[in-house]
Coordinates of N, CA, C and O in Angstrom, one line a residue:
X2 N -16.3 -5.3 13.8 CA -15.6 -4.2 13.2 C -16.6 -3.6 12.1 O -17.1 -4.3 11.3
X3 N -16.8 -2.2 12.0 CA -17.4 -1.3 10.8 C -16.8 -2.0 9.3 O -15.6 -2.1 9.0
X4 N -17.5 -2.2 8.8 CA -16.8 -2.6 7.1 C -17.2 -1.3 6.4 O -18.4 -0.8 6.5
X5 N -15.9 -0.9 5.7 CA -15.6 0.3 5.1 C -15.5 0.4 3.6 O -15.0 1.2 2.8
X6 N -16.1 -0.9 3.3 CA -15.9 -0.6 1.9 C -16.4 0.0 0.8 O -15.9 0.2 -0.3
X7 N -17.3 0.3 1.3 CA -18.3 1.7 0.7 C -17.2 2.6 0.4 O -16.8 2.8 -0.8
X8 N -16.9 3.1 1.3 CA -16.2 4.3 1.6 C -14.5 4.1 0.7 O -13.6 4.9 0.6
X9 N -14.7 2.8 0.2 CA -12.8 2.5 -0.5 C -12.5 1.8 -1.7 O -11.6 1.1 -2.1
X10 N -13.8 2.4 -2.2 CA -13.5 1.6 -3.7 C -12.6 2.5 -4.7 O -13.0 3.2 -5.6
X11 N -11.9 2.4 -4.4 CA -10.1 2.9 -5.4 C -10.8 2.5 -6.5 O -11.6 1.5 -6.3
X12 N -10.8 2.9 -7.6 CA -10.6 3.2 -8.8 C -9.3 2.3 -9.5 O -8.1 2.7 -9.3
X13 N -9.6 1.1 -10.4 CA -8.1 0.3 -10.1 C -7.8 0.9 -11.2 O -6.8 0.4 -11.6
X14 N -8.3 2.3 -12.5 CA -7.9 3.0 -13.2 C -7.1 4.3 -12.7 O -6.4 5.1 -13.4
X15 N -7.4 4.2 -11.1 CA -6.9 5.9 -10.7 C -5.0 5.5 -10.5 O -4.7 4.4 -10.2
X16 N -4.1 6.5 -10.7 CA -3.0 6.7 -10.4 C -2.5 7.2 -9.3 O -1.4 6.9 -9.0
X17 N -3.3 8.0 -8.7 CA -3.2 8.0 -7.3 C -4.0 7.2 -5.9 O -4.7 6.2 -5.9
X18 N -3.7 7.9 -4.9 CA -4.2 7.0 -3.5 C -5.1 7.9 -3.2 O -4.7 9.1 -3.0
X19 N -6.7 7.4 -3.0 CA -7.7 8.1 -2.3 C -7.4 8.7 -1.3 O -6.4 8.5 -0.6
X20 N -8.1 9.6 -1.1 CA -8.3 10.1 0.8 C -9.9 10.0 1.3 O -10.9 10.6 0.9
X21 N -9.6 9.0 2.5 CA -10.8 8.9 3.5 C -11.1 10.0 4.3 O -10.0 10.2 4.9
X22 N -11.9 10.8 4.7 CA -11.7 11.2 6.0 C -11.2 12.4 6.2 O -10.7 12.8 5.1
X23 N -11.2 12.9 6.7 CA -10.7 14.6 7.5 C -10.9 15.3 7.2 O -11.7 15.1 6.3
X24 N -10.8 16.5 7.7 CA -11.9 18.1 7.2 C -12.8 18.6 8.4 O -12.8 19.8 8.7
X25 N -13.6 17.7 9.1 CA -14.8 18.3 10.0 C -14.3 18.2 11.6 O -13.6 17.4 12.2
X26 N -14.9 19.1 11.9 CA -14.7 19.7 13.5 C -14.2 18.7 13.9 O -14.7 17.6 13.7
X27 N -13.1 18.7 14.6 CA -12.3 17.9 15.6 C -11.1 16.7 14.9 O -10.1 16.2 15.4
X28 N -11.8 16.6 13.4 CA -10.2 15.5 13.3 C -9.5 16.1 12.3 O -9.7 17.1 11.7
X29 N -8.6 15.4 12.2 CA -7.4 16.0 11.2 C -7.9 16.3 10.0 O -8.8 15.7 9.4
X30 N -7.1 17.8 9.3 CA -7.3 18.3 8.4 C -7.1 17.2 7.1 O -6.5 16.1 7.4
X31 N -7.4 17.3 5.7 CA -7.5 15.6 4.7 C -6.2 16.2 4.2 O -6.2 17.2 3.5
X32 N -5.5 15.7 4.4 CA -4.1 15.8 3.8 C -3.7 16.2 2.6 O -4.4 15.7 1.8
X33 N -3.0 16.9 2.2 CA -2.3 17.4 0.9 C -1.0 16.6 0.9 O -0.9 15.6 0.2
X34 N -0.1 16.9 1.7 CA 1.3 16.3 1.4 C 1.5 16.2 2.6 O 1.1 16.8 3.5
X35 N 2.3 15.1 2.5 CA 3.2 14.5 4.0 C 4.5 14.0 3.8 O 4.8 13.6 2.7
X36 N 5.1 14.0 4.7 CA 6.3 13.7 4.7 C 6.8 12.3 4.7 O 6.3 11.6 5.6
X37 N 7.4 11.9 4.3 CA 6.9 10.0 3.6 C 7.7 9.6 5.0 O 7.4 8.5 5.4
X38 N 8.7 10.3 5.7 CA 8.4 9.4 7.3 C 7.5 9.1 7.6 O 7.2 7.9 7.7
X39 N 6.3 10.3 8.0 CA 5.5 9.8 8.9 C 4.6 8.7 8.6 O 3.8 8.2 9.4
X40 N 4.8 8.1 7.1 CA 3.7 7.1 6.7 C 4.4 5.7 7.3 O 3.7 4.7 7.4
X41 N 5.9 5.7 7.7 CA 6.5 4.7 7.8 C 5.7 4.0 9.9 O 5.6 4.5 11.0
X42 N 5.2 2.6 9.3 CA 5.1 2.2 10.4 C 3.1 2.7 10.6 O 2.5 2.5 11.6
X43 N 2.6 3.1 9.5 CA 1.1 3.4 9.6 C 0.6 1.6 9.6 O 1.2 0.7 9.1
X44 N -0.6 1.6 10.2 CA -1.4 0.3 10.1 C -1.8 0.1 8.4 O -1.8 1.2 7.8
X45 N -2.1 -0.8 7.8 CA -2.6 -1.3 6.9 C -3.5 -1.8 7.3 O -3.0 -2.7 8.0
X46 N -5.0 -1.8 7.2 CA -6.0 -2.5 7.4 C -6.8 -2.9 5.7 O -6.7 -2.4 4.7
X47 N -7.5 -4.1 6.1 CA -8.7 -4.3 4.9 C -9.8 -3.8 5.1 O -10.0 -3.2 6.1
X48 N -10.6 -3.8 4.2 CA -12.1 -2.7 4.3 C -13.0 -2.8 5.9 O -13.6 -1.8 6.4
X49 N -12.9 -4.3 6.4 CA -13.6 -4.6 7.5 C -12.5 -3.8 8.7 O -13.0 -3.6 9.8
X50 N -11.6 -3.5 8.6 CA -10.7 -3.1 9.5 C -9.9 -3.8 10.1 O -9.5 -3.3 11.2
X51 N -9.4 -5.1 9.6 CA -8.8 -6.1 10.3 C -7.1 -6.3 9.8 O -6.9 -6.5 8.6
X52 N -6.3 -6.2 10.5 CA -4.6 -5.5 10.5 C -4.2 -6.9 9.1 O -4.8 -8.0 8.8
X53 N -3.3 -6.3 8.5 CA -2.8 -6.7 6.9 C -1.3 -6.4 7.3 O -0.4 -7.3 6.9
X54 N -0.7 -5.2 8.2 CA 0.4 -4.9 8.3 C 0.6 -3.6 8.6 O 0.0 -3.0 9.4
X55 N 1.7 -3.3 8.0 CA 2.4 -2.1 8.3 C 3.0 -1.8 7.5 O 3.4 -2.5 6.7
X56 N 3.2 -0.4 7.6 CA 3.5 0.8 5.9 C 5.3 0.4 6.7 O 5.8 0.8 7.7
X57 N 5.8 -0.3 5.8 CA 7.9 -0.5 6.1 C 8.5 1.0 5.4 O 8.8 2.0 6.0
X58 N 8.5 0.7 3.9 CA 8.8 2.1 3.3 C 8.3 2.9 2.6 O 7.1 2.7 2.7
X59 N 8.5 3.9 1.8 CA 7.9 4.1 0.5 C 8.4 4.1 -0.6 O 9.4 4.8 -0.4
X60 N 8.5 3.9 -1.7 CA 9.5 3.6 -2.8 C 8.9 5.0 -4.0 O 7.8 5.0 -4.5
X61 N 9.9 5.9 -4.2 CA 9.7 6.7 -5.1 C 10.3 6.4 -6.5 O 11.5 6.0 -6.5
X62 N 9.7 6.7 -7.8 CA 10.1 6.8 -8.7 C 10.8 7.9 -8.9 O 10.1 8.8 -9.3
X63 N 12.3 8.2 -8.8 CA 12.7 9.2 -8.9 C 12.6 10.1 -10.3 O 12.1 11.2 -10.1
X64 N 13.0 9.8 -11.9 CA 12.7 9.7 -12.7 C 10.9 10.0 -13.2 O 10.7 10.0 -14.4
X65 N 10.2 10.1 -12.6 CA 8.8 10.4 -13.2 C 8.0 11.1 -11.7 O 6.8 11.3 -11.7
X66 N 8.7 11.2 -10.9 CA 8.9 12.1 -9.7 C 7.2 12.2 -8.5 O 6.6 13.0 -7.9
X67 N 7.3 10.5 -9.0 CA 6.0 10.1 -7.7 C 6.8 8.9 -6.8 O 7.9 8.5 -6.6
X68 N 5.4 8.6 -6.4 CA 5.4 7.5 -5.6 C 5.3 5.8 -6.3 O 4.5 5.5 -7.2
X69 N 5.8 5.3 -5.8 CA 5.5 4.0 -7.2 C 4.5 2.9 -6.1 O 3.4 2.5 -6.3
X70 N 5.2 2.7 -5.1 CA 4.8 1.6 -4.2 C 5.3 1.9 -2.5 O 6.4 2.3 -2.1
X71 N 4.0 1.4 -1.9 CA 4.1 1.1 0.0 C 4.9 0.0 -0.4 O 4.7 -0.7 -1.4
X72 N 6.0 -0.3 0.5 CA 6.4 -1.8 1.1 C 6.2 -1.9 2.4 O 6.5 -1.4 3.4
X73 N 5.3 -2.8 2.0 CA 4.4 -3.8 3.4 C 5.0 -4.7 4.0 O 5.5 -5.7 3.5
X74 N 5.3 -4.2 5.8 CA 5.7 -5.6 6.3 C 4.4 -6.7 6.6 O 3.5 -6.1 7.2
X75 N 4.3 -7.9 6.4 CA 3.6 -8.9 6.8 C 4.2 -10.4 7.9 O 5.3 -11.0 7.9
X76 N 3.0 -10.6 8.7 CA 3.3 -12.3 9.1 C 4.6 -12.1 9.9 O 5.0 -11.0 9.9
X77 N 5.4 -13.1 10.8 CA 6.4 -12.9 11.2 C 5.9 -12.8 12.6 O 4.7 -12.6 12.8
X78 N 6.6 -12.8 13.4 CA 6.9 -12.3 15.5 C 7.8 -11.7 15.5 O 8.8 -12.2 15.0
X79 N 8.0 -10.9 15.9 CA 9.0 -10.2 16.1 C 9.7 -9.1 15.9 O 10.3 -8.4 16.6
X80 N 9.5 -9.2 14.5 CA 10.4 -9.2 13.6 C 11.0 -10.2 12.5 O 11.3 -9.9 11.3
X81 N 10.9 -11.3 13.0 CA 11.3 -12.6 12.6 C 10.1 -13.6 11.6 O 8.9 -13.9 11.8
X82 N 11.2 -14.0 10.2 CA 9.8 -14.2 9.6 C 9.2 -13.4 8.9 O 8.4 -13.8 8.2
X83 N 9.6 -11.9 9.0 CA 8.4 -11.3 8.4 C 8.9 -11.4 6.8 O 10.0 -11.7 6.4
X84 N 7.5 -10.9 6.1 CA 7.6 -11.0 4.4 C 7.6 -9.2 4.3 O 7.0 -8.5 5.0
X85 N 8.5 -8.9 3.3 CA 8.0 -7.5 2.9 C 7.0 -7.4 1.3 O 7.4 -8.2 0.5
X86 N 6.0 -6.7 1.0 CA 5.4 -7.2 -0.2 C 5.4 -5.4 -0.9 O 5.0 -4.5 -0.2
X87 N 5.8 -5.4 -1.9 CA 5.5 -3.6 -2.9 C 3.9 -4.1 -3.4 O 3.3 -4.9 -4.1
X88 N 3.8 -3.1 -2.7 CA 1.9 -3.1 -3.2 C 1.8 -1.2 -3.9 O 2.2 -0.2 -3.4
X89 N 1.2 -1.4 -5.2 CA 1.2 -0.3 -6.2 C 0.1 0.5 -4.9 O -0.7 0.2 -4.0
X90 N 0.9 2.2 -5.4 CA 0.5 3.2 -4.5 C -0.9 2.9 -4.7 O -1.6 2.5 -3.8
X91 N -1.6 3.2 -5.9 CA -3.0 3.7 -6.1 C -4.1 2.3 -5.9 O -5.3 2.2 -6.3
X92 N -3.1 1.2 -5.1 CA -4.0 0.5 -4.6 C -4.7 0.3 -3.2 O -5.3 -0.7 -2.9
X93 N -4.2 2.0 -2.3 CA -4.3 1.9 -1.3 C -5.4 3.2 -1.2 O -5.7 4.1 -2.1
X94 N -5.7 3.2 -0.2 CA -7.0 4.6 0.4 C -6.3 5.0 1.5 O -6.0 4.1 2.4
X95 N -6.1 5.8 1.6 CA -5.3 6.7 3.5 C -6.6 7.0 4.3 O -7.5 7.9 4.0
X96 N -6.7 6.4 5.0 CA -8.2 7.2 6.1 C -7.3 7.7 6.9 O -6.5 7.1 7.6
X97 N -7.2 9.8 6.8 CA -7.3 10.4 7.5 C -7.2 10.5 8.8 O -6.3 10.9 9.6
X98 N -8.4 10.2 8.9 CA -9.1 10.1 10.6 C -8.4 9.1 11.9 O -8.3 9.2 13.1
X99 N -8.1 8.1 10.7 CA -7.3 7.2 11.9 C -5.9 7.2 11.6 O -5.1 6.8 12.5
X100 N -5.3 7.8 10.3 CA -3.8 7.7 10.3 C -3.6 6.2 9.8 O -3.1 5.4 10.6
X101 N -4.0 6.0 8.7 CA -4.3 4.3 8.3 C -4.2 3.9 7.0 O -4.7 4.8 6.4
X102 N -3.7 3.0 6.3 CA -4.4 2.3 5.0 C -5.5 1.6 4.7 O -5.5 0.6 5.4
X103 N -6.2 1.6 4.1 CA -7.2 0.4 3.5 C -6.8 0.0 2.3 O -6.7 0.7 1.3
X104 N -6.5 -1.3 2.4 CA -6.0 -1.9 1.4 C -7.5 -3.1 1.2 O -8.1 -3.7 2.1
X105 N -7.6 -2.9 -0.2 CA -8.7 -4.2 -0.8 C -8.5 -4.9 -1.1 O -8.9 -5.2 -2.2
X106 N -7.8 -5.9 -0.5 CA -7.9 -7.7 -0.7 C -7.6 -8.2 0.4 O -7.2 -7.6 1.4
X107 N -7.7 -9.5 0.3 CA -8.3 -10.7 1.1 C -6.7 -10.8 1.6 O -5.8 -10.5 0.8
X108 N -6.6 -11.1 2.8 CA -5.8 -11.2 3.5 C -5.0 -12.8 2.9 O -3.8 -12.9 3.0
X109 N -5.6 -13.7 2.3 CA -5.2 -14.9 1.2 C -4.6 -14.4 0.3 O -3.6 -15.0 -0.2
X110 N -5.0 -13.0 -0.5 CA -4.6 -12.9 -1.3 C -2.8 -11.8 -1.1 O -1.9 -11.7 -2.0
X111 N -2.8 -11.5 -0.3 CA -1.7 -11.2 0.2 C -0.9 -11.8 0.8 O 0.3 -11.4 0.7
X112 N -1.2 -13.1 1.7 CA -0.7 -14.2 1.6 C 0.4 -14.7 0.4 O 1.6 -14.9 0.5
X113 N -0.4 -14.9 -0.7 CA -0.4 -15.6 -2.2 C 0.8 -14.5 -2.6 O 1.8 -15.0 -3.1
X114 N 0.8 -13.1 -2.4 CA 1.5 -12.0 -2.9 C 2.8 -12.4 -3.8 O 3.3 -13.5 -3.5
X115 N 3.4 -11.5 -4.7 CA 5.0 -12.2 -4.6 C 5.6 -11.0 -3.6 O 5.8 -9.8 -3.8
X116 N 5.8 -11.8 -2.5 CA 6.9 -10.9 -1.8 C 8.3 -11.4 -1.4 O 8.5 -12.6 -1.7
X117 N 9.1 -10.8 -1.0 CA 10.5 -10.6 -0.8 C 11.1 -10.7 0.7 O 10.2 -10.7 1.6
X118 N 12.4 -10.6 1.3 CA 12.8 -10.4 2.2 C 13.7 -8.9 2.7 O 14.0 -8.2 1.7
X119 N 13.9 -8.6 3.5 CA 14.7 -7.4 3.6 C 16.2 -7.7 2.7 O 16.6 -7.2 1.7
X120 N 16.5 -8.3 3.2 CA 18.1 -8.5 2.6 C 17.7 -8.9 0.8 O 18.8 -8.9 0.2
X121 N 16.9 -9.2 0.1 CA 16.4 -9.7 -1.3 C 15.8 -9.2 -1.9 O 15.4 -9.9 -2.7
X122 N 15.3 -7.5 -2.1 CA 14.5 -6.6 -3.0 C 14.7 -7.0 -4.1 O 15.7 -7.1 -4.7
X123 N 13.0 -7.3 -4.7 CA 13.3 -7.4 -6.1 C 14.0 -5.9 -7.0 O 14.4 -4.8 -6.5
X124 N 13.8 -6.4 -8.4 CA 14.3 -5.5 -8.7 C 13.1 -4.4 -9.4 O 12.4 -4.5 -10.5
X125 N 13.0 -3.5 -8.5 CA 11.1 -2.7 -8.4 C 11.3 -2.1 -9.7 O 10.3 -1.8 -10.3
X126 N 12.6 -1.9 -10.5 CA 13.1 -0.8 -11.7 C 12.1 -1.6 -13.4 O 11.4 -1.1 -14.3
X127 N 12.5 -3.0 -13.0 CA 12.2 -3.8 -13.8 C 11.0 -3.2 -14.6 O 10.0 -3.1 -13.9
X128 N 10.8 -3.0 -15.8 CA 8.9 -3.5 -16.1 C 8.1 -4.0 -16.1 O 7.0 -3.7 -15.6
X129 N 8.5 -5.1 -16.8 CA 7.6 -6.4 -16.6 C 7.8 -7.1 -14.9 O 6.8 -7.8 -14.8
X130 N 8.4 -7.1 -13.6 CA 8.4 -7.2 -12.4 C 7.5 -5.9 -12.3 O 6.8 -6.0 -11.3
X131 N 7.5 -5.3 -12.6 CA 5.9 -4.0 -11.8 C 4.7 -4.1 -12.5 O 3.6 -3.8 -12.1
X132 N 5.2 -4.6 -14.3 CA 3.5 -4.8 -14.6 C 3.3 -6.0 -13.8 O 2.2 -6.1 -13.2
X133 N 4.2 -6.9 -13.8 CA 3.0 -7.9 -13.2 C 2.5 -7.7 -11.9 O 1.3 -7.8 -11.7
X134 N 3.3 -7.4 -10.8 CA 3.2 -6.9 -10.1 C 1.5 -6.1 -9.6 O 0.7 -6.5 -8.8
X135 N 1.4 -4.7 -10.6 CA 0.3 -3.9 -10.7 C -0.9 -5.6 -11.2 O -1.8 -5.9 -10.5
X136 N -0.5 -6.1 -12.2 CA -2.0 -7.1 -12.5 C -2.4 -7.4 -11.9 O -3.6 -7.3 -11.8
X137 N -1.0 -8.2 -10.7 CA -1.7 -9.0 -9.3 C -3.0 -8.3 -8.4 O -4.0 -8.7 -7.9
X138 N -2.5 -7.2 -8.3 CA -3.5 -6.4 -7.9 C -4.5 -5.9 -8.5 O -5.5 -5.4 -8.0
X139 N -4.3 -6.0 -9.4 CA -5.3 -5.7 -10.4 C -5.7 -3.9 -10.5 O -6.8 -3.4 -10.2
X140 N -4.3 -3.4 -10.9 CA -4.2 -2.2 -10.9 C -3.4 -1.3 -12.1 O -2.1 -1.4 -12.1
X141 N -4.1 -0.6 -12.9 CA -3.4 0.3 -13.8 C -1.9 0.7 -13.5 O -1.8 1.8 -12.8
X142 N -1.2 0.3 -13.8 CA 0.5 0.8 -13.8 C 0.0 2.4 -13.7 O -1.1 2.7 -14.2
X143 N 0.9 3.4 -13.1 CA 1.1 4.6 -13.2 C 1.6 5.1 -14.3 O 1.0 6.0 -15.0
X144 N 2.7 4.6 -14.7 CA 3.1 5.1 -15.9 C 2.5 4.9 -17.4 O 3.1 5.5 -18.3
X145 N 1.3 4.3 -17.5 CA 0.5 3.9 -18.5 C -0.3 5.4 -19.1 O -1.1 5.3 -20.1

């Protein structure tokens, strides 16, 4: 697999989600806005390109009128099994080109994540559950 990490070093100061990709002859134009369906169900990859998951929802801060967090499905067959994990928006890079995430960490470390079940959402409102949250990842809170 191509390792893309050149190309995805997020800024763990930036508030938003990079864009990889799009613009030149033949692939998709680099996105401005989308419609938070179509992100549901995108691949999550790590920098080397190797599957992490899948984009489950998107979680808006209604009140400060962004995006706060992807909820990632992980692990599981089926369906069954699976972990859902809120990983802070501006810790992800969108490649364009393939309709994708790149997410920067180790497949262990998502592993390790604190995640949840469908029926068990933490409570994402909380503060202190999103700073720590953002630490884990080692990412500037948005609202900071």
């Amino acid at each position: 697999m191509t390792d893309i990490r050149a190309t995805t070093s997020q800024d763990p100061q930036s508030v938003g989600t990079a864009v990889l990709g799009g613009g030149p002859a033949g692939l998709a134009a680099r996105p401005e806005l989308m419609p938070a369906h179509a992100l549901k169900g995108d691949p999550v990859v790590n920098p080397k390109g190797y599957a992490l998951g899948r984009v489950e929802h998107i979680v808006i801060d209604v009140q400060r009128g962004r995006i706060a967090y992807a909820v990632l499905t992980f692990g599981g067959f089926l369906g069954l099994g699976e972990k859902l994990f809120a990983i802070p928006w501006n810790a992800f890079t969108f490649d364009a080109d393939h309709h994708r995430f790149i997410l920067n960490v180790d497949r262990g470390v998502l592993e390790g994540a604190p995640g949840f079940d469908k029926k068990h959402w933490p409570a994402m409102a909380d503060p202190d559950w999103a700073s720590h949250l953002h630490a884990y990842y080692g990412y500037r809170p948005y609202w900071d």
